[in-house]
Amino acid sequence: MVRVTGVADETPTVRTIRFEDPGMAAALPGQFAMVWVPGGGELPMSVMAGDPGGAAFTVRRHGPASTALYGVDRGDLIGVRGPYGNTFDVREGRLLLAGGGTGMVPMMRLAMRVADPSRVVILMGARTAPEVIFERAAAALGEVVISTDDGSRGEEGTAVDAARRLLGSGRFSAAYVCGPEPMMAGIVAEARSRGVFVQASIERPMKCGVGICGSCCMGDRLVCSDGTVFDGDRLAATGEFGAIYRDKAGIARRY
Amino acid sequence: MGLATRVAGIDLAGPAMLASGILGISMDVFRRLLDSGAGAVVSKSLSAEPREGYPNPTMAEAAGGWLNAVGLSNPGAPNFANMMRGAPGVPVVVSLVGSDPDEFVSMARLFEGLEVPAFELNLSCPHVEKVGLEVGDDPELVSRIVRSLKGAGVRVIAKVGLGSSDYLGTVRAAEDAGADAVTAINTVRAMSIDVHSGRPVLSNGFGGLSGPPIRPIAVRCVREITSRHEIPVIGCGGVSCWEDAAEFLLAGASAVQVGTAAGGNPGIFAEINSGISSYMERRGYSEISEVRRAA
């Protein structure tokens, strides 16, 4: 169990929960923790690390478990296990990092690891202006491009539209993406069609986090233990990326 | 010298099978495990209707193993049969969970014409009411279920566990009713409580313990069964390396199942195959069954 040291609002529905834990502070970009709120459920969360010894989760409230985590206060105890999963293969040259919603967390961590703002473009996709998160912090890590579906901030259109324009410039040697699966599928397809190396950090329902339960499977891959980060070619080979998910009973359904 | 073996009429490419409940909702994952050296794969326990299972937390580390109360989440037997129909060439031992003979038989019928070498009856899930251990604790009901399935002309493996009645009575009932083999054991009913919040760590409270802490219990059960009964036994409980697999064979098992240790390590089947193969070579054995007879 770890004690919550701080809670900060990012948007009306997104909060960052800070805590101290040496293991989580050492988590690599793309790695996740299974986070337990006693009495409120457990869910996989991408780990944000930054301050020495400190780590954080950025959570959007939507289901019971994420709402429970959103509702914790400074001083509360929460359970964390992990970090689990792999990390990104950071390439040379100019890099496009595209994040949608709380999918910005691994992109921020990745940008910190690259630690060279001159070769990083951070594309932040959101539905509308108030949902844009981490803008100030991102500006210190690279060139920031914002897109909103309703045009209330930055470019009007989806993150896929913005990524298409950016990748079309031919300036990028690699692209990295985390966000809703249809957005990731769109950007992975754009990058692959141009021969740009691309990786995505995938989110799927999880129970164990360590490759036992099978809940997070995508084709013959397990997101928790083979991922969360996969190459675009591997994702395309699953035949399920961006097209099929499994419900709580394990029934394959189309997006 | 060969690792291939035959248990109760079921051909196994190697002695280590994937246990039920692990990694079991994608035919592509099953194919990957068979390609990785698994002797056979067993599906999650399928019920007549889909089940979502319990909310998280459903799994937690405990005493060097894992505690789980997943709640038998599964797509339901009809959906799973359709998945198999769409992926020919991947044989799957189908695990079934239910509460009466007709339910089991109607589920088994859904798999006619598919590559199902046997049905494994879950008589031992320790954390869902009306099914699993509650059925296994009633030898007379077990007997009727096994007889009905044998009457339908399918191979039957009874998976037994430690419930509130003597599990050997369940084994006897299954054997007398014509079961082809027994798998022993399932997870052991268990619980963990977080001392900071005072709450059980699983949403369901009780769960089942798996992994290394239950291995000596499972080895004991395999020896107890094989010393009193003729029915072939598949050993299950905490197998994590080839030595563990060999230990079960020496206890009298005809094959083993690997569950928890396959988590995040699909290579475990190849590791066990290679270790058992070298062990047999050192001892001059040409068949898996000779390991068992050496005990």
Coordinates of C-alpha atoms in Angstrom, one line a residue:
Chain A
M1 CA 0.0 0.0 0.0
V2 CA 1.2 3.6 -0.7
R3 CA 0.0 6.9 0.7
V4 CA -1.5 9.5 -1.6
T5 CA 0.7 12.7 -1.2
G6 CA -1.3 15.0 -3.5
V7 CA -4.3 15.3 -5.8
A8 CA -4.5 17.8 -8.7
D9 CA -7.4 18.5 -11.1
E10 CA -6.3 18.5 -14.8
T11 CA -9.8 18.9 -16.3
P12 CA -13.3 18.6 -14.8
T13 CA -13.1 14.8 -15.2
V14 CA -9.4 14.1 -15.0
R15 CA -7.2 14.2 -11.9
T16 CA -3.5 13.4 -11.2
I17 CA -3.0 11.3 -8.0
R18 CA 0.6 11.6 -6.6
F19 CA 2.3 9.1 -4.3
E20 CA 5.8 8.1 -3.3
D21 CA 7.1 4.6 -4.2
P22 CA 10.6 3.9 -5.3
G23 CA 9.5 1.0 -7.5
M24 CA 6.9 3.0 -9.4
A25 CA 9.2 6.0 -9.6
A26 CA 11.5 3.8 -11.7
A27 CA 8.8 2.7 -14.1
L28 CA 9.6 3.0 -17.8
P29 CA 7.4 4.8 -20.3
G30 CA 4.6 2.5 -21.3
Q31 CA 4.7 0.5 -18.1
F32 CA 1.6 0.2 -15.9
A33 CA 0.5 -0.6 -12.4
M34 CA -2.5 -2.5 -11.1
V35 CA -4.1 0.0 -8.7
W36 CA -6.4 -1.0 -5.9
V37 CA -8.7 1.4 -4.1
P38 CA -9.9 -0.6 -1.1
G39 CA -13.7 -1.0 -1.4
G40 CA -13.7 0.7 -4.8
G41 CA -12.1 -1.8 -7.2
E42 CA -8.9 -2.3 -9.1
L43 CA -7.7 -1.1 -12.5
P44 CA -4.6 -0.9 -14.7
M45 CA -3.0 2.6 -14.8
S46 CA -0.1 4.0 -16.8
V47 CA 2.6 5.2 -14.5
M48 CA 3.8 8.8 -14.6
A49 CA 7.2 9.3 -12.9
G50 CA 9.1 12.4 -12.6
D51 CA 10.0 13.8 -9.2
P52 CA 12.7 11.9 -7.3
G53 CA 11.1 8.9 -5.6
G54 CA 7.6 10.1 -6.7
A55 CA 5.1 8.7 -9.1
A56 CA 1.6 9.5 -10.2
F57 CA -1.5 8.2 -12.0
T58 CA -3.7 10.5 -14.2
V59 CA -7.2 9.1 -14.2
R60 CA -10.4 10.1 -16.0
R61 CA -13.5 9.1 -14.1
H62 CA -15.8 6.9 -16.2
G63 CA -16.4 3.5 -14.6
P64 CA -16.7 2.4 -10.9
A65 CA -13.0 1.7 -10.3
S66 CA -11.7 4.9 -12.1
T67 CA -14.3 6.9 -10.2
A68 CA -13.1 5.4 -6.9
L69 CA -9.5 6.3 -7.8
Y70 CA -10.5 9.8 -8.9
G71 CA -12.2 10.2 -5.5
V72 CA -9.2 9.5 -3.3
D73 CA -7.8 12.2 -1.0
R74 CA -4.4 13.2 0.1
G75 CA -3.4 10.8 3.0
D76 CA -5.5 7.8 1.7
L77 CA -3.8 4.4 1.2
I78 CA -4.1 2.7 -2.2
G79 CA -2.6 -0.6 -3.3
V80 CA -0.2 -0.7 -6.2
R81 CA 1.5 -3.7 -7.9
G82 CA 3.9 -3.7 -10.8
P83 CA 5.3 -1.9 -12.7
Y84 CA 4.4 -4.4 -15.4
G85 CA 4.9 -4.5 -19.2
N86 CA 7.6 -3.4 -21.6
T87 CA 8.6 0.0 -23.0
F88 CA 9.2 1.9 -26.2
D89 CA 12.1 1.4 -28.7
V90 CA 13.4 5.0 -29.0
R91 CA 14.7 5.7 -32.4
E92 CA 17.2 8.4 -33.7
G93 CA 16.0 11.4 -35.5
R94 CA 12.8 13.4 -35.3
L95 CA 10.0 11.7 -33.3
L96 CA 6.2 12.2 -33.3
L97 CA 4.6 11.5 -30.0
A98 CA 0.8 11.4 -30.2
G99 CA -1.4 11.2 -27.2
G100 CA -5.2 11.1 -26.8
G101 CA -6.8 11.9 -23.5
T102 CA -5.1 10.2 -20.6
G103 CA -3.0 8.4 -23.3
M104 CA -0.8 11.5 -22.9
V105 CA 0.7 9.9 -19.8
P106 CA 3.1 7.4 -21.5
M107 CA 3.8 10.1 -24.2
M108 CA 4.9 12.6 -21.5
R109 CA 7.1 9.9 -19.9
L110 CA 8.6 9.0 -23.3
A111 CA 9.3 12.7 -24.1
M112 CA 11.1 13.0 -20.7
R113 CA 13.2 9.9 -21.6
V114 CA 14.1 11.3 -25.0
A115 CA 15.1 14.5 -23.2
D116 CA 15.8 16.4 -26.4
P117 CA 13.0 18.9 -27.2
S118 CA 14.6 19.7 -30.6
R119 CA 13.7 16.4 -32.1
V120 CA 10.3 15.8 -30.4
V121 CA 6.8 16.9 -31.6
I122 CA 4.0 16.2 -29.2
L123 CA 0.6 15.9 -30.7
M124 CA -2.1 16.3 -28.1
G125 CA -5.6 15.2 -29.3
A126 CA -8.8 16.0 -27.4
R127 CA -12.5 16.3 -28.2
T128 CA -12.6 19.9 -26.9
A129 CA -10.4 22.6 -25.4
P130 CA -11.1 21.9 -21.7
E131 CA -10.0 18.3 -22.1
V132 CA -6.5 19.2 -23.2
I133 CA -4.1 18.1 -20.4
F134 CA -0.4 18.6 -19.7
E135 CA 0.0 21.4 -22.2
R136 CA 2.5 23.5 -20.1
A137 CA 4.6 20.5 -19.1
A138 CA 4.6 19.3 -22.7
A139 CA 5.9 22.6 -24.0
A140 CA 9.1 22.0 -22.1
L141 CA 9.6 18.6 -23.7
G142 CA 9.1 19.4 -27.4
E143 CA 7.1 21.3 -30.0
V144 CA 3.4 21.0 -29.1
V145 CA 0.6 20.6 -31.7
I146 CA -2.9 20.5 -30.4
S147 CA -6.0 19.2 -32.2
T148 CA -9.6 19.3 -31.0
D149 CA -12.5 17.6 -32.7
D150 CA -14.6 20.8 -32.4
G151 CA -11.8 23.2 -33.2
S152 CA -12.1 25.0 -29.9
R153 CA -8.3 24.7 -29.5
G154 CA -5.5 24.2 -32.0
E155 CA -6.3 22.5 -35.3
E156 CA -9.9 21.4 -35.9
G157 CA -10.2 17.7 -36.5
T158 CA -9.1 14.4 -35.1
A159 CA -5.6 13.5 -33.9
V160 CA -5.5 11.1 -36.9
D161 CA -6.0 14.1 -39.2
A162 CA -3.3 16.0 -37.5
A163 CA -0.9 13.1 -37.5
R164 CA -1.6 12.5 -41.3
R165 CA -0.6 16.1 -42.0
L166 CA 2.5 15.9 -39.7
L167 CA 3.7 12.6 -41.1
G168 CA 3.1 13.8 -44.6
S169 CA 5.9 16.3 -44.1
G170 CA 8.3 13.4 -44.2
R171 CA 10.3 14.8 -41.3
F172 CA 9.8 12.0 -38.9
S173 CA 11.8 8.8 -38.4
A174 CA 9.4 7.3 -35.9
A175 CA 6.0 7.8 -34.3
Y176 CA 4.6 6.7 -30.9
V177 CA 1.0 6.7 -29.9
C178 CA -1.3 6.1 -27.0
G179 CA -5.0 6.9 -26.8
P180 CA -8.3 5.4 -27.7
E181 CA -7.8 2.3 -29.9
P182 CA -9.5 3.7 -33.1
M183 CA -7.2 6.8 -32.9
M184 CA -4.1 4.6 -32.5
A185 CA -5.2 2.3 -35.3
G186 CA -5.6 5.4 -37.6
I187 CA -2.2 6.8 -36.7
V188 CA -0.4 3.4 -36.9
A189 CA -2.0 2.9 -40.4
E190 CA -0.8 6.4 -41.5
A191 CA 2.8 5.8 -40.3
R192 CA 3.0 2.3 -41.8
S193 CA 1.7 3.5 -45.2
R194 CA 4.6 5.9 -45.2
G195 CA 7.2 3.4 -44.0
V196 CA 7.6 5.3 -40.7
F197 CA 8.5 3.0 -37.7
V198 CA 5.6 3.2 -35.3
Q199 CA 4.7 1.8 -31.9
A200 CA 1.5 2.0 -29.8
S201 CA 0.9 1.5 -26.1
I202 CA -2.3 -0.6 -25.9
E203 CA -5.0 -0.5 -23.3
R204 CA -7.3 -3.5 -22.8
P205 CA -9.4 -4.8 -19.9
M206 CA -7.1 -6.5 -17.4
K207 CA -7.5 -8.7 -14.3
C208 CA -4.1 -10.1 -13.4
G209 CA -1.7 -7.8 -15.2
V210 CA 0.9 -10.6 -15.5
G211 CA -0.3 -12.8 -18.4
I212 CA -2.4 -15.4 -16.4
C213 CA -6.0 -14.4 -17.0
G214 CA -6.0 -13.8 -20.7
S215 CA -8.5 -10.9 -20.5
C216 CA -6.3 -8.5 -22.4
C217 CA -5.5 -10.7 -25.4
M218 CA -5.3 -9.3 -28.9
G219 CA -4.9 -12.1 -31.4
D220 CA -2.1 -14.3 -30.0
R221 CA -0.6 -11.5 -27.9
L222 CA -1.2 -10.5 -24.3
V223 CA -1.2 -6.7 -23.8
C224 CA 0.0 -7.0 -20.2
S225 CA 3.0 -9.3 -20.6
D226 CA 3.9 -9.0 -24.3
G227 CA 3.1 -5.3 -24.3
T228 CA 1.8 -2.8 -23.6
V229 CA 4.0 -1.4 -26.4
F230 CA 3.8 -3.2 -29.8
D231 CA 5.3 -2.4 -33.2
G232 CA 2.9 -1.4 -35.8
D233 CA 3.6 -4.4 -37.9
R234 CA 2.9 -6.8 -35.0
L235 CA -0.4 -4.9 -34.3
A236 CA -1.5 -5.2 -38.0
A237 CA -0.7 -8.9 -37.9
T238 CA -3.1 -9.6 -35.0
G239 CA -6.1 -8.8 -37.3
E240 CA -7.8 -7.4 -34.2
F241 CA -6.1 -4.1 -33.5
G242 CA -8.6 -1.3 -33.9
A243 CA -11.3 -3.7 -35.0
I244 CA -12.1 -6.2 -32.3
Y245 CA -12.3 -6.0 -28.5
R246 CA -13.5 -8.5 -25.9
D247 CA -16.2 -7.8 -23.4
K248 CA -16.1 -8.9 -19.7
A249 CA -17.2 -12.4 -20.6
G250 CA -14.5 -12.6 -23.3
I251 CA -16.8 -12.4 -26.3
A252 CA -15.1 -10.8 -29.3
R253 CA -17.0 -7.8 -30.5
R254 CA -16.4 -5.2 -33.2
Y255 CA -15.6 -1.6 -32.3
Chain B
M1 CA 12.6 -41.6 -26.7
G2 CA 9.5 -39.6 -26.9
L3 CA 7.6 -36.9 -25.0
A4 CA 4.4 -37.7 -26.7
T5 CA 2.0 -39.7 -24.5
R6 CA -1.5 -40.9 -24.3
V7 CA -3.8 -40.3 -21.3
A8 CA -7.2 -41.9 -21.3
G9 CA -7.3 -42.0 -25.0
I10 CA -6.2 -38.4 -25.4
D11 CA -3.0 -37.9 -27.4
L12 CA -0.7 -35.4 -25.9
A13 CA 2.3 -34.0 -27.8
G14 CA 4.1 -33.6 -24.4
P15 CA 3.4 -34.2 -20.8
A16 CA 2.6 -30.6 -19.8
M17 CA -0.9 -29.3 -20.6
L18 CA -2.2 -25.8 -20.2
A19 CA -4.6 -25.8 -17.1
S20 CA -8.1 -24.5 -17.4
G21 CA -8.8 -20.8 -16.6
I22 CA -5.4 -19.6 -17.9
L23 CA -5.1 -17.5 -21.1
G24 CA -8.2 -19.1 -22.5
I25 CA -10.3 -16.7 -24.6
S26 CA -8.4 -16.5 -27.9
M27 CA -7.9 -19.3 -30.3
D28 CA -4.7 -17.5 -31.5
V29 CA -3.3 -17.7 -28.0
F30 CA -4.1 -21.5 -27.8
R31 CA -2.4 -22.0 -31.1
R32 CA 0.7 -20.1 -29.8
L33 CA 0.8 -22.3 -26.7
L34 CA 0.5 -25.5 -28.7
D35 CA 3.3 -24.3 -31.0
S36 CA 5.3 -23.5 -27.9
G37 CA 5.2 -27.1 -26.7
A38 CA 2.0 -27.5 -24.7
G39 CA 0.9 -31.1 -24.8
A40 CA -2.7 -29.9 -25.0
V41 CA -4.7 -26.9 -23.9
V42 CA -7.8 -26.7 -21.7
S43 CA -10.3 -23.9 -22.1
K44 CA -11.6 -21.7 -19.4
S45 CA -14.6 -23.4 -17.7
L46 CA -17.6 -22.7 -20.0
S47 CA -21.1 -22.2 -18.7
A48 CA -24.4 -22.5 -20.6
E49 CA -24.7 -18.7 -20.6
P50 CA -21.9 -16.1 -20.8
R51 CA -20.5 -14.9 -17.5
E52 CA -18.8 -11.6 -16.8
G53 CA -17.3 -12.8 -13.5
Y54 CA -16.6 -10.7 -10.5
P55 CA -15.3 -7.1 -10.5
N56 CA -11.6 -6.4 -9.9
P57 CA -9.7 -7.1 -7.8
T58 CA -10.0 -10.7 -9.0
M59 CA -6.4 -11.6 -8.5
A60 CA -3.7 -10.9 -5.9
E61 CA -0.3 -12.2 -5.0
A62 CA -0.3 -14.3 -1.8
A63 CA 2.3 -16.5 -0.1
G64 CA 4.4 -16.9 -3.2
G65 CA 1.4 -17.8 -5.3
W66 CA -1.7 -16.2 -6.6
L67 CA -5.1 -15.8 -5.0
N68 CA -8.0 -15.5 -7.5
A69 CA -11.7 -15.2 -7.6
V70 CA -12.3 -14.4 -11.3
G71 CA -15.9 -15.7 -10.9
L72 CA -15.8 -18.1 -13.9
S73 CA -15.9 -15.3 -16.5
N74 CA -16.3 -17.0 -19.9
P75 CA -18.0 -16.3 -23.2
G76 CA -20.5 -19.2 -22.7
A77 CA -20.3 -22.6 -24.4
P78 CA -22.2 -21.6 -27.6
N79 CA -19.9 -18.6 -28.3
F80 CA -16.8 -20.7 -27.6
A81 CA -18.0 -23.5 -29.9
N82 CA -18.4 -20.8 -32.6
M83 CA -14.8 -19.6 -31.9
M84 CA -13.5 -23.1 -32.4
R85 CA -15.5 -23.5 -35.6
G86 CA -13.8 -20.4 -36.9
A87 CA -10.3 -21.7 -36.1
P88 CA -10.0 -25.2 -37.3
G89 CA -6.8 -27.1 -36.5
V90 CA -6.6 -26.1 -32.8
P91 CA -7.7 -29.0 -30.6
V92 CA -9.0 -27.8 -27.2
V93 CA -9.9 -29.9 -24.2
V94 CA -13.1 -28.1 -23.2
S95 CA -13.8 -27.4 -19.6
L96 CA -17.4 -27.3 -18.6
V97 CA -19.1 -25.9 -15.5
G98 CA -22.7 -26.5 -14.6
S99 CA -25.0 -27.9 -11.9
D100 CA -27.0 -30.8 -13.5
P101 CA -26.5 -33.6 -16.0
D102 CA -28.7 -32.2 -18.7
E103 CA -26.9 -28.9 -18.7
F104 CA -23.5 -30.6 -19.1
V105 CA -24.8 -32.8 -21.9
S106 CA -26.4 -30.0 -23.9
M107 CA -23.2 -28.0 -23.7
A108 CA -21.1 -31.0 -24.8
R109 CA -23.5 -31.5 -27.8
L110 CA -22.6 -28.0 -29.1
F111 CA -19.1 -29.2 -29.8
E112 CA -20.0 -32.1 -32.1
G113 CA -17.8 -32.3 -35.1
L114 CA -15.1 -30.0 -33.5
E115 CA -11.6 -31.1 -32.3
V116 CA -12.4 -31.7 -28.7
P117 CA -10.3 -34.6 -27.4
A118 CA -12.2 -34.6 -24.1
F119 CA -14.4 -32.6 -21.8
E120 CA -12.9 -31.6 -18.4
L121 CA -15.6 -31.2 -15.7
N122 CA -15.0 -28.4 -13.3
L123 CA -16.1 -30.0 -10.1
S124 CA -13.8 -27.9 -8.0
C125 CA -14.0 -24.1 -8.5
P126 CA -13.9 -22.8 -4.9
H127 CA -15.5 -19.4 -5.3
V128 CA -18.8 -19.6 -7.2
E129 CA -22.1 -20.9 -5.6
K130 CA -24.1 -23.8 -7.0
V131 CA -21.3 -25.0 -9.3
G132 CA -17.7 -26.2 -9.0
L133 CA -16.9 -27.5 -5.6
E134 CA -20.6 -27.5 -4.6
V135 CA -21.2 -30.1 -7.3
G136 CA -17.9 -32.0 -6.5
D137 CA -18.9 -32.2 -2.9
D138 CA -21.9 -34.3 -3.9
P139 CA -20.6 -37.7 -5.3
E140 CA -24.1 -38.9 -6.2
L141 CA -24.5 -35.8 -8.5
V142 CA -21.0 -36.3 -9.9
S143 CA -21.9 -39.8 -10.7
R144 CA -25.1 -38.8 -12.6
I145 CA -23.2 -36.1 -14.6
V146 CA -20.4 -38.4 -15.6
R147 CA -22.8 -41.2 -16.6
S148 CA -24.9 -38.8 -18.7
L149 CA -21.8 -37.5 -20.6
K150 CA -20.5 -41.0 -21.1
G151 CA -23.9 -41.9 -22.5
A152 CA -23.5 -39.1 -25.0
G153 CA -20.3 -40.8 -26.2
V154 CA -17.6 -38.2 -25.2
R155 CA -14.4 -38.6 -23.2
V156 CA -14.6 -37.2 -19.6
I157 CA -12.0 -35.9 -17.3
A158 CA -13.2 -35.0 -13.8
K159 CA -11.3 -32.2 -12.2
V160 CA -11.5 -32.6 -8.4
G161 CA -10.5 -30.3 -5.6
L162 CA -10.5 -30.0 -1.9
G163 CA -14.0 -29.1 -0.7
S164 CA -16.0 -29.9 2.4
S165 CA -16.4 -33.6 1.7
D166 CA -13.7 -36.2 1.1
Y167 CA -12.4 -35.6 -2.4
L168 CA -11.6 -39.3 -2.7
G169 CA -15.3 -39.9 -2.6
T170 CA -15.7 -37.7 -5.7
V171 CA -12.8 -39.5 -7.4
R172 CA -14.5 -42.9 -6.7
A173 CA -17.9 -41.6 -8.0
A174 CA -16.3 -40.4 -11.2
E175 CA -14.3 -43.6 -11.7
D176 CA -17.3 -45.8 -11.1
A177 CA -19.4 -43.8 -13.4
G178 CA -16.9 -44.3 -16.2
A179 CA -14.8 -41.2 -16.3
D180 CA -11.7 -41.5 -18.4
A181 CA -9.3 -39.6 -16.2
V182 CA -9.1 -37.3 -13.2
T183 CA -7.4 -33.9 -12.9
A184 CA -6.2 -33.2 -9.4
I185 CA -6.3 -30.5 -8.0
N186 CA -8.0 -27.1 -8.5
T187 CA -7.0 -24.0 -6.6
V188 CA -7.4 -24.3 -2.8
R189 CA -10.1 -22.2 -1.2
A190 CA -8.3 -19.3 0.5
M191 CA -8.5 -15.7 1.6
S192 CA -6.2 -12.7 2.2
I193 CA -7.1 -9.5 4.2
D194 CA -5.3 -6.2 3.8
V195 CA -4.4 -5.1 7.3
H196 CA -4.4 -1.4 6.5
S197 CA -7.9 -1.2 5.2
G198 CA -9.2 -4.3 7.0
R199 CA -10.7 -5.4 3.7
P200 CA -10.3 -8.8 1.9
V201 CA -8.0 -8.2 -1.1
L202 CA -10.4 -9.8 -3.5
S203 CA -13.8 -8.3 -4.3
N204 CA -15.4 -11.7 -3.7
G205 CA -13.7 -12.1 -0.3
F206 CA -12.9 -15.8 -0.7
G207 CA -10.9 -17.1 -3.7
G208 CA -8.6 -20.0 -4.7
L209 CA -4.9 -20.2 -4.1
S210 CA -2.7 -21.4 -6.9
G211 CA 1.0 -21.6 -7.6
P212 CA 4.0 -23.0 -5.6
P213 CA 2.3 -22.9 -2.2
I214 CA -0.2 -25.6 -3.2
R215 CA 2.2 -28.0 -5.0
P216 CA 2.9 -30.2 -2.0
I217 CA -0.8 -30.5 -1.3
A218 CA -1.5 -31.5 -5.0
V219 CA 1.4 -34.0 -5.0
R220 CA -0.1 -35.6 -1.9
C221 CA -3.5 -35.9 -3.6
V222 CA -2.1 -37.4 -6.7
R223 CA -0.3 -40.0 -4.7
E224 CA -3.4 -40.7 -2.6
I225 CA -5.5 -41.2 -5.7
T226 CA -3.1 -43.3 -7.7
S227 CA -2.4 -45.6 -4.8
R228 CA -6.0 -46.4 -4.4
H229 CA -7.5 -46.1 -7.8
E230 CA -6.8 -47.3 -11.4
I231 CA -8.1 -44.2 -13.1
P232 CA -5.3 -42.1 -14.8
V233 CA -4.5 -38.9 -13.0
I234 CA -3.4 -35.5 -14.5
G235 CA -1.5 -33.6 -11.8
C236 CA -2.2 -29.9 -11.4
G237 CA -1.1 -27.4 -8.8
G238 CA 1.9 -25.2 -8.7
V239 CA 4.0 -26.8 -11.5
S240 CA 6.6 -24.1 -12.3
C241 CA 9.6 -26.1 -13.8
W242 CA 10.5 -29.5 -15.2
E243 CA 11.4 -30.8 -11.7
D244 CA 7.9 -30.0 -10.5
A245 CA 6.5 -31.9 -13.5
A246 CA 8.7 -34.8 -12.8
E247 CA 7.6 -34.8 -9.1
F248 CA 4.0 -35.2 -10.2
L249 CA 4.9 -38.0 -12.6
L250 CA 6.8 -39.7 -9.7
A251 CA 3.7 -39.3 -7.6
G252 CA 1.8 -41.3 -10.1
A253 CA 0.4 -38.7 -12.6
S254 CA 0.2 -39.6 -16.2
A255 CA 0.6 -35.9 -17.3
V256 CA 0.6 -32.5 -15.6
Q257 CA -1.2 -29.2 -16.1
V258 CA 0.5 -25.8 -15.8
G259 CA -1.5 -22.8 -14.8
T260 CA -0.1 -19.9 -12.8
A261 CA 3.5 -20.5 -14.1
A262 CA 2.3 -20.1 -17.7
G263 CA 1.5 -16.5 -16.8
G264 CA 3.7 -14.2 -18.8
N265 CA 5.9 -17.2 -19.8
P266 CA 4.5 -19.2 -22.7
G267 CA 8.0 -20.7 -23.0
I268 CA 7.4 -22.8 -19.9
F269 CA 6.1 -25.7 -21.9
A270 CA 9.3 -25.9 -23.9
E271 CA 11.4 -25.6 -20.7
I272 CA 9.5 -28.5 -19.1
N273 CA 9.7 -30.6 -22.3
S274 CA 13.5 -30.1 -22.5
G275 CA 14.1 -30.8 -18.8
I276 CA 12.0 -34.0 -18.8
S277 CA 13.6 -35.1 -22.0
S278 CA 17.1 -34.8 -20.5
Y279 CA 15.9 -36.4 -17.3
M280 CA 14.6 -39.4 -19.2
E281 CA 17.8 -39.6 -21.2
R282 CA 20.0 -39.7 -18.1
R283 CA 17.8 -42.4 -16.6
G284 CA 17.5 -44.4 -19.8
Y285 CA 13.8 -44.1 -20.1
S286 CA 12.1 -44.1 -23.5
E287 CA 8.6 -43.2 -22.5
I288 CA 6.9 -40.8 -20.0
S289 CA 5.1 -43.7 -18.4
E290 CA 8.5 -45.1 -17.2
V291 CA 9.0 -42.0 -15.1
R292 CA 5.8 -42.8 -13.3
R293 CA 6.6 -46.5 -12.8
A294 CA 10.0 -45.6 -11.3
A295 CA 8.4 -44.2 -8.1

